[in-house]
């Protein structure tokens, strides 16, 4: 083995080990912008986010936890696709599927006449926190190439197929260039089709098309395709080789039934040995309550739009007449262990201030640039109460992070954001 190969293997092991000590990734990276909705970047984004977080830990001593540089929300799924569980159930289904089987199945569903390269897969019994089987490959014909990958996963309990606007498509404020449609199929499954771009803040460059099938039981089959080759592997704006109809045919194939059967039971569904009463981390803060509390703090005379509310998280766009402004509130129970070492300013991009209130509540205030790389400014107030309740309030001086700014600075001051975060009504009603 060469020295370079040995270094690569040791670095990969270190990154994997570091990633597995982190909590699940922020929904801010799956719902952010207003917030990118909860639709994660499918399995590809999950893998990239995990690797990025792990590398940050290896290179900088793990200063950023599983949050982004501005303090995104740990304990949640990654941005860009469905909200999948990343914790293994104590009672797995007896069936299993290998990575090789996943690749063979995907190959069998591709149109004849093309060639396949760079194929790889992951089975349902692999090591690490992720439990869903995947496959990816490059499909080529005389007309070009497309990168195609598929994942089979299960939604967390209480999560619906539509994590964005309520119908499976993200709000236009979040993804202004998407062409998205959703419909309910006979039997109760939900099918969502989206024509988008690899970089969703632009309507040019590599195209990314994906189709998601969610069964009534909460299993989810997702196939996505990148025009010109692998993700970010091409700047060509041409259409991917497979049409949306062909991708739909792939996700609806019964060939995925074995992979679906291999998924673990939903978390908590079969925990016969569990104690009476739910754990703090499993408790939810009702979205309707959070919406009422947030609205009560907004200055009078403004208007709101783009509401995206679900348990634990609500986002909306507030306009005081001087420009649109995205505001997000995220509330969680049982976060002491996950955030104990990460309420400081070490490794945080932007201007950061960390303090502790008289009652022991830890407060982190951050003003910094958008992680999307655009001109937007993000203001964040993150709070952690002594009993583990966490509330993070953030705003952007635009209707989404990935869009042009609509005002010079965010509408609400840091003190106003702190008042929202400390409002006891979020947890008591």
mmCIF file with all atom_site columns, N, CA, C and O in Angstrom, residues 75-113:
data_model
loop_
_atom_site.group_PDB
_atom_site.id
_atom_site.type_symbol
_atom_site.label_atom_id
_atom_site.label_alt_id
_atom_site.label_comp_id
_atom_site.label_asym_id
_atom_site.label_entity_id
_atom_site.label_seq_id
_atom_site.pdbx_PDB_ins_code
_atom_site.Cartn_x
_atom_site.Cartn_y
_atom_site.Cartn_z
_atom_site.occupancy
_atom_site.B_iso_or_equiv
_atom_site.pdbx_formal_charge
_atom_site.auth_seq_id
_atom_site.auth_comp_id
_atom_site.auth_asym_id
_atom_site.auth_atom_id
_atom_site.pdbx_PDB_model_num
ATOM 1   N N  . UNK A 1 75  ? -29.596 17.460  15.953  1.00 0.00 ? 75  UNK A N  1
ATOM 2   C CA . UNK A 1 75  ? -30.723 16.612  16.304  1.00 0.00 ? 75  UNK A CA 1
ATOM 3   C C  . UNK A 1 75  ? -31.773 16.568  15.232  1.00 0.00 ? 75  UNK A C  1
ATOM 4   O O  . UNK A 1 75  ? -32.909 16.173  15.461  1.00 0.00 ? 75  UNK A O  1
ATOM 5   N N  . UNK A 1 76  ? -31.423 17.019  14.019  1.00 0.00 ? 76  UNK A N  1
ATOM 6   C CA . UNK A 1 76  ? -32.391 17.054  12.937  1.00 0.00 ? 76  UNK A CA 1
ATOM 7   C C  . UNK A 1 76  ? -31.781 16.538  11.649  1.00 0.00 ? 76  UNK A C  1
ATOM 8   O O  . UNK A 1 76  ? -30.590 16.438  11.514  1.00 0.00 ? 76  UNK A O  1
ATOM 9   N N  . UNK A 1 77  ? -32.630 16.257  10.635  1.00 0.00 ? 77  UNK A N  1
ATOM 10  C CA . UNK A 1 77  ? -32.126 15.769  9.377   1.00 0.00 ? 77  UNK A CA 1
ATOM 11  C C  . UNK A 1 77  ? -31.416 16.811  8.555   1.00 0.00 ? 77  UNK A C  1
ATOM 12  O O  . UNK A 1 77  ? -31.600 17.982  8.757   1.00 0.00 ? 77  UNK A O  1
ATOM 13  N N  . UNK A 1 78  ? -30.651 16.391  7.557   1.00 0.00 ? 78  UNK A N  1
ATOM 14  C CA . UNK A 1 78  ? -29.921 17.265  6.693   1.00 0.00 ? 78  UNK A CA 1
ATOM 15  C C  . UNK A 1 78  ? -30.817 17.877  5.644   1.00 0.00 ? 78  UNK A C  1
ATOM 16  O O  . UNK A 1 78  ? -31.827 17.321  5.312   1.00 0.00 ? 78  UNK A O  1
ATOM 17  N N  . UNK A 1 79  ? -30.425 18.981  5.036   1.00 0.00 ? 79  UNK A N  1
ATOM 18  C CA . UNK A 1 79  ? -31.226 19.673  4.093   1.00 0.00 ? 79  UNK A CA 1
ATOM 19  C C  . UNK A 1 79  ? -31.310 19.010  2.761   1.00 0.00 ? 79  UNK A C  1
ATOM 20  O O  . UNK A 1 79  ? -30.402 18.383  2.363   1.00 0.00 ? 79  UNK A O  1
ATOM 21  N N  . UNK A 1 80  ? -32.433 19.151  2.065   1.00 0.00 ? 80  UNK A N  1
ATOM 22  C CA . UNK A 1 80  ? -32.547 18.839  0.663   1.00 0.00 ? 80  UNK A CA 1
ATOM 23  C C  . UNK A 1 80  ? -33.392 17.660  0.365   1.00 0.00 ? 80  UNK A C  1
ATOM 24  O O  . UNK A 1 80  ? -33.666 17.353  -0.780  1.00 0.00 ? 80  UNK A O  1
ATOM 25  N N  . UNK A 1 81  ? -33.880 16.901  1.276   1.00 0.00 ? 81  UNK A N  1
ATOM 26  C CA . UNK A 1 81  ? -34.668 15.728  0.992   1.00 0.00 ? 81  UNK A CA 1
ATOM 27  C C  . UNK A 1 81  ? -35.492 15.344  2.178   1.00 0.00 ? 81  UNK A C  1
ATOM 28  O O  . UNK A 1 81  ? -35.644 16.085  3.109   1.00 0.00 ? 81  UNK A O  1
ATOM 29  N N  . UNK A 1 82  ? -36.066 14.177  2.187   1.00 0.00 ? 82  UNK A N  1
ATOM 30  C CA . UNK A 1 82  ? -36.952 13.767  3.249   1.00 0.00 ? 82  UNK A CA 1
ATOM 31  C C  . UNK A 1 82  ? -36.245 13.673  4.590   1.00 0.00 ? 82  UNK A C  1
ATOM 32  O O  . UNK A 1 82  ? -35.049 13.479  4.672   1.00 0.00 ? 82  UNK A O  1
ATOM 33  N N  . UNK A 1 83  ? -37.030 13.781  5.642   1.00 0.00 ? 83  UNK A N  1
ATOM 34  C CA . UNK A 1 83  ? -36.455 13.715  6.991   1.00 0.00 ? 83  UNK A CA 1
ATOM 35  C C  . UNK A 1 83  ? -36.382 12.265  7.440   1.00 0.00 ? 83  UNK A C  1
ATOM 36  O O  . UNK A 1 83  ? -37.365 11.676  7.850   1.00 0.00 ? 83  UNK A O  1
ATOM 37  N N  . UNK A 1 84  ? -35.214 11.665  7.344   1.00 0.00 ? 84  UNK A N  1
ATOM 38  C CA . UNK A 1 84  ? -35.049 10.253  7.653   1.00 0.00 ? 84  UNK A CA 1
ATOM 39  C C  . UNK A 1 84  ? -34.458 10.057  9.040   1.00 0.00 ? 84  UNK A C  1
ATOM 40  O O  . UNK A 1 84  ? -33.631 10.824  9.487   1.00 0.00 ? 84  UNK A O  1
ATOM 41  N N  . UNK A 1 85  ? -34.821 8.978   9.665   1.00 0.00 ? 85  UNK A N  1
ATOM 42  C CA . UNK A 1 85  ? -34.202 8.612   10.935  1.00 0.00 ? 85  UNK A CA 1
ATOM 43  C C  . UNK A 1 85  ? -32.782 8.143   10.691  1.00 0.00 ? 85  UNK A C  1
ATOM 44  O O  . UNK A 1 85  ? -32.512 7.430   9.735   1.00 0.00 ? 85  UNK A O  1
ATOM 45  N N  . UNK A 1 86  ? -31.853 8.560   11.561  1.00 0.00 ? 86  UNK A N  1
ATOM 46  C CA . UNK A 1 86  ? -30.473 8.097   11.459  1.00 0.00 ? 86  UNK A CA 1
ATOM 47  C C  . UNK A 1 86  ? -30.067 7.295   12.682  1.00 0.00 ? 86  UNK A C  1
ATOM 48  O O  . UNK A 1 86  ? -28.898 7.096   12.932  1.00 0.00 ? 86  UNK A O  1
ATOM 49  N N  . UNK A 1 87  ? -31.032 6.827   13.454  1.00 0.00 ? 87  UNK A N  1
ATOM 50  C CA . UNK A 1 87  ? -30.739 6.029   14.638  1.00 0.00 ? 87  UNK A CA 1
ATOM 51  C C  . UNK A 1 87  ? -31.270 4.617   14.442  1.00 0.00 ? 87  UNK A C  1
ATOM 52  O O  . UNK A 1 87  ? -32.424 4.425   14.099  1.00 0.00 ? 87  UNK A O  1
ATOM 53  N N  . UNK A 1 88  ? -30.413 3.654   14.674  1.00 0.00 ? 88  UNK A N  1
ATOM 54  C CA . UNK A 1 88  ? -30.832 2.276   14.466  1.00 0.00 ? 88  UNK A CA 1
ATOM 55  C C  . UNK A 1 88  ? -31.874 1.872   15.498  1.00 0.00 ? 88  UNK A C  1
ATOM 56  O O  . UNK A 1 88  ? -31.732 2.133   16.675  1.00 0.00 ? 88  UNK A O  1
ATOM 57  N N  . UNK A 1 89  ? -32.907 1.194   15.044  1.00 0.00 ? 89  UNK A N  1
ATOM 58  C CA . UNK A 1 89  ? -33.920 0.688   15.963  1.00 0.00 ? 89  UNK A CA 1
ATOM 59  C C  . UNK A 1 89  ? -33.379 -0.528  16.678  1.00 0.00 ? 89  UNK A C  1
ATOM 60  O O  . UNK A 1 89  ? -32.625 -1.321  16.111  1.00 0.00 ? 89  UNK A O  1
ATOM 61  N N  . UNK A 1 90  ? -33.768 -0.734  17.937  1.00 0.00 ? 90  UNK A N  1
ATOM 62  C CA . UNK A 1 90  ? -33.294 -1.919  18.647  1.00 0.00 ? 90  UNK A CA 1
ATOM 63  C C  . UNK A 1 90  ? -33.855 -3.207  18.080  1.00 0.00 ? 90  UNK A C  1
ATOM 64  O O  . UNK A 1 90  ? -33.362 -4.281  18.358  1.00 0.00 ? 90  UNK A O  1
ATOM 65  N N  . UNK A 1 91  ? -34.899 -3.104  17.282  1.00 0.00 ? 91  UNK A N  1
ATOM 66  C CA . UNK A 1 91  ? -35.474 -4.328  16.704  1.00 0.00 ? 91  UNK A CA 1
ATOM 67  C C  . UNK A 1 91  ? -35.506 -4.198  15.194  1.00 0.00 ? 91  UNK A C  1
ATOM 68  O O  . UNK A 1 91  ? -36.412 -3.606  14.628  1.00 0.00 ? 91  UNK A O  1
ATOM 69  N N  . UNK A 1 92  ? -34.479 -4.662  14.534  1.00 0.00 ? 92  UNK A N  1
ATOM 70  C CA . UNK A 1 92  ? -34.413 -4.575  13.076  1.00 0.00 ? 92  UNK A CA 1
ATOM 71  C C  . UNK A 1 92  ? -35.239 -5.679  12.436  1.00 0.00 ? 92  UNK A C  1
ATOM 72  O O  . UNK A 1 92  ? -35.418 -6.756  12.991  1.00 0.00 ? 92  UNK A O  1
ATOM 73  N N  . UNK A 1 93  ? -35.704 -5.386  11.224  1.00 0.00 ? 93  UNK A N  1
ATOM 74  C CA . UNK A 1 93  ? -36.419 -6.391  10.472  1.00 0.00 ? 93  UNK A CA 1
ATOM 75  C C  . UNK A 1 93  ? -35.444 -7.512  10.108  1.00 0.00 ? 93  UNK A C  1
ATOM 76  O O  . UNK A 1 93  ? -34.256 -7.285  9.920   1.00 0.00 ? 93  UNK A O  1
ATOM 77  N N  . UNK A 1 94  ? -35.922 -8.730  10.014  1.00 0.00 ? 94  UNK A N  1
ATOM 78  C CA . UNK A 1 94  ? -35.027 -9.851  9.736   1.00 0.00 ? 94  UNK A CA 1
ATOM 79  C C  . UNK A 1 94  ? -34.444 -9.804  8.333   1.00 0.00 ? 94  UNK A C  1
ATOM 80  O O  . UNK A 1 94  ? -33.385 -10.354 8.089   1.00 0.00 ? 94  UNK A O  1
ATOM 81  N N  . UNK A 1 95  ? -35.153 -9.181  7.392   1.00 0.00 ? 95  UNK A N  1
ATOM 82  C CA . UNK A 1 95  ? -34.657 -9.126  6.023   1.00 0.00 ? 95  UNK A CA 1
ATOM 83  C C  . UNK A 1 95  ? -33.470 -8.174  5.946   1.00 0.00 ? 95  UNK A C  1
ATOM 84  O O  . UNK A 1 95  ? -33.278 -7.323  6.787   1.00 0.00 ? 95  UNK A O  1
ATOM 85  N N  . UNK A 1 96  ? -32.665 -8.324  4.918   1.00 0.00 ? 96  UNK A N  1
ATOM 86  C CA . UNK A 1 96  ? -31.556 -7.390  4.689   1.00 0.00 ? 96  UNK A CA 1
ATOM 87  C C  . UNK A 1 96  ? -31.304 -7.329  3.195   1.00 0.00 ? 96  UNK A C  1
ATOM 88  O O  . UNK A 1 96  ? -31.713 -8.209  2.434   1.00 0.00 ? 96  UNK A O  1
ATOM 89  N N  . UNK A 1 97  ? -30.648 -6.273  2.776   1.00 0.00 ? 97  UNK A N  1
ATOM 90  C CA . UNK A 1 97  ? -30.300 -6.108  1.377   1.00 0.00 ? 97  UNK A CA 1
ATOM 91  C C  . UNK A 1 97  ? -28.875 -5.573  1.325   1.00 0.00 ? 97  UNK A C  1
ATOM 92  O O  . UNK A 1 97  ? -28.478 -4.769  2.166   1.00 0.00 ? 97  UNK A O  1
ATOM 93  N N  . UNK A 1 98  ? -28.089 -6.056  0.388   1.00 0.00 ? 98  UNK A N  1
ATOM 94  C CA . UNK A 1 98  ? -26.695 -5.644  0.291   1.00 0.00 ? 98  UNK A CA 1
ATOM 95  C C  . UNK A 1 98  ? -26.547 -4.474  -0.672  1.00 0.00 ? 98  UNK A C  1
ATOM 96  O O  . UNK A 1 98  ? -27.438 -4.179  -1.473  1.00 0.00 ? 98  UNK A O  1
ATOM 97  N N  . UNK A 1 99  ? -25.382 -3.838  -0.601  1.00 0.00 ? 99  UNK A N  1
ATOM 98  C CA . UNK A 1 99  ? -25.096 -2.773  -1.542  1.00 0.00 ? 99  UNK A CA 1
ATOM 99  C C  . UNK A 1 99  ? -25.043 -3.274  -2.970  1.00 0.00 ? 99  UNK A C  1
ATOM 100 O O  . UNK A 1 99  ? -25.481 -2.586  -3.901  1.00 0.00 ? 99  UNK A O  1
ATOM 101 N N  . UNK A 1 100 ? -24.528 -4.490  -3.143  1.00 0.00 ? 100 UNK A N  1
ATOM 102 C CA . UNK A 1 100 ? -24.471 -5.064  -4.492  1.00 0.00 ? 100 UNK A CA 1
ATOM 103 C C  . UNK A 1 100 ? -25.875 -5.288  -5.052  1.00 0.00 ? 100 UNK A C  1
ATOM 104 O O  . UNK A 1 100 ? -26.129 -5.045  -6.242  1.00 0.00 ? 100 UNK A O  1
ATOM 105 N N  . UNK A 1 101 ? -26.800 -5.724  -4.194  1.00 0.00 ? 101 UNK A N  1
ATOM 106 C CA . UNK A 1 101 ? -28.184 -5.908  -4.643  1.00 0.00 ? 101 UNK A CA 1
ATOM 107 C C  . UNK A 1 101 ? -28.813 -4.581  -5.031  1.00 0.00 ? 101 UNK A C  1
ATOM 108 O O  . UNK A 1 101 ? -29.561 -4.504  -6.009  1.00 0.00 ? 101 UNK A O  1
ATOM 109 N N  . UNK A 1 102 ? -28.522 -3.539  -4.272  1.00 0.00 ? 102 UNK A N  1
ATOM 110 C CA . UNK A 1 102 ? -29.066 -2.220  -4.598  1.00 0.00 ? 102 UNK A CA 1
ATOM 111 C C  . UNK A 1 102 ? -28.584 -1.764  -5.970  1.00 0.00 ? 102 UNK A C  1
ATOM 112 O O  . UNK A 1 102 ? -29.361 -1.246  -6.777  1.00 0.00 ? 102 UNK A O  1
ATOM 113 N N  . UNK A 1 103 ? -27.295 -1.981  -6.242  1.00 0.00 ? 103 UNK A N  1
ATOM 114 C CA . UNK A 1 103 ? -26.755 -1.588  -7.546  1.00 0.00 ? 103 UNK A CA 1
ATOM 115 C C  . UNK A 1 103 ? -27.399 -2.404  -8.653  1.00 0.00 ? 103 UNK A C  1
ATOM 116 O O  . UNK A 1 103 ? -27.792 -1.867  -9.703  1.00 0.00 ? 103 UNK A O  1
ATOM 117 N N  . UNK A 1 104 ? -27.516 -3.726  -8.438  1.00 0.00 ? 104 UNK A N  1
ATOM 118 C CA . UNK A 1 104 ? -28.117 -4.567  -9.473  1.00 0.00 ? 104 UNK A CA 1
ATOM 119 C C  . UNK A 1 104 ? -29.561 -4.139  -9.758  1.00 0.00 ? 104 UNK A C  1
ATOM 120 O O  . UNK A 1 104 ? -29.987 -4.108  -10.915 1.00 0.00 ? 104 UNK A O  1
ATOM 121 N N  . UNK A 1 105 ? -30.293 -3.813  -8.720  1.00 0.00 ? 105 UNK A N  1
ATOM 122 C CA . UNK A 1 105 ? -31.682 -3.403  -8.916  1.00 0.00 ? 105 UNK A CA 1
ATOM 123 C C  . UNK A 1 105 ? -31.760 -2.110  -9.713  1.00 0.00 ? 105 UNK A C  1
ATOM 124 O O  . UNK A 1 105 ? -32.547 -1.990  -10.651 1.00 0.00 ? 105 UNK A O  1
ATOM 125 N N  . UNK A 1 106 ? -30.931 -1.145  -9.342  1.00 0.00 ? 106 UNK A N  1
ATOM 126 C CA . UNK A 1 106 ? -30.944 0.116   -10.078 1.00 0.00 ? 106 UNK A CA 1
ATOM 127 C C  . UNK A 1 106 ? -30.556 -0.090  -11.536 1.00 0.00 ? 106 UNK A C  1
ATOM 128 O O  . UNK A 1 106 ? -31.205 0.452   -12.455 1.00 0.00 ? 106 UNK A O  1
ATOM 129 N N  . UNK A 1 107 ? -29.535 -0.897  -11.789 1.00 0.00 ? 107 UNK A N  1
ATOM 130 C CA . UNK A 1 107 ? -29.135 -1.174  -13.172 1.00 0.00 ? 107 UNK A CA 1
ATOM 131 C C  . UNK A 1 107 ? -30.281 -1.799  -13.969 1.00 0.00 ? 107 UNK A C  1
ATOM 132 O O  . UNK A 1 107 ? -30.501 -1.462  -15.135 1.00 0.00 ? 107 UNK A O  1
ATOM 133 N N  . UNK A 1 108 ? -31.004 -2.714  -13.325 1.00 0.00 ? 108 UNK A N  1
ATOM 134 C CA . UNK A 1 108 ? -32.072 -3.425  -14.036 1.00 0.00 ? 108 UNK A CA 1
ATOM 135 C C  . UNK A 1 108 ? -33.220 -2.517  -14.432 1.00 0.00 ? 108 UNK A C  1
ATOM 136 O O  . UNK A 1 108 ? -34.004 -2.861  -15.326 1.00 0.00 ? 108 UNK A O  1
ATOM 137 N N  . UNK A 1 109 ? -33.333 -1.365  -13.796 1.00 0.00 ? 109 UNK A N  1
ATOM 138 C CA . UNK A 1 109 ? -34.437 -0.451  -14.071 1.00 0.00 ? 109 UNK A CA 1
ATOM 139 C C  . UNK A 1 109 ? -34.070 0.668   -15.028 1.00 0.00 ? 109 UNK A C  1
ATOM 140 O O  . UNK A 1 109 ? -34.916 1.492   -15.380 1.00 0.00 ? 109 UNK A O  1
ATOM 141 N N  . UNK A 1 110 ? -32.822 0.703   -15.469 1.00 0.00 ? 110 UNK A N  1
ATOM 142 C CA . UNK A 1 110 ? -32.386 1.730   -16.404 1.00 0.00 ? 110 UNK A CA 1
ATOM 143 C C  . UNK A 1 110 ? -32.771 1.361   -17.834 1.00 0.00 ? 110 UNK A C  1
ATOM 144 O O  . UNK A 1 110 ? -32.902 0.178   -18.172 1.00 0.00 ? 110 UNK A O  1
ATOM 145 N N  . UNK A 1 111 ? -32.947 2.344   -18.704 1.00 0.00 ? 111 UNK A N  1
ATOM 146 C CA . UNK A 1 111 ? -33.284 2.049   -20.104 1.00 0.00 ? 111 UNK A CA 1
ATOM 147 C C  . UNK A 1 111 ? -32.181 1.234   -20.768 1.00 0.00 ? 111 UNK A C  1
ATOM 148 O O  . UNK A 1 111 ? -30.991 1.438   -20.483 1.00 0.00 ? 111 UNK A O  1
ATOM 149 N N  . UNK A 1 112 ? -32.540 0.318   -21.642 1.00 0.00 ? 112 UNK A N  1
ATOM 150 C CA . UNK A 1 112 ? -31.518 -0.467  -22.343 1.00 0.00 ? 112 UNK A CA 1
ATOM 151 C C  . UNK A 1 112 ? -30.734 0.409   -23.315 1.00 0.00 ? 112 UNK A C  1
ATOM 152 O O  . UNK A 1 112 ? -31.188 1.462   -23.735 1.00 0.00 ? 112 UNK A O  1
ATOM 153 N N  . UNK A 1 113 ? -29.551 -0.055  -23.649 1.00 0.00 ? 113 UNK A N  1
ATOM 154 C CA . UNK A 1 113 ? -28.754 0.649   -24.646 1.00 0.00 ? 113 UNK A CA 1
ATOM 155 C C  . UNK A 1 113 ? -27.682 1.543   -24.072 1.00 0.00 ? 113 UNK A C  1
ATOM 156 O O  . UNK A 1 113 ? -26.822 2.033   -24.812 1.00 0.00 ? 113 UNK A O  1
#
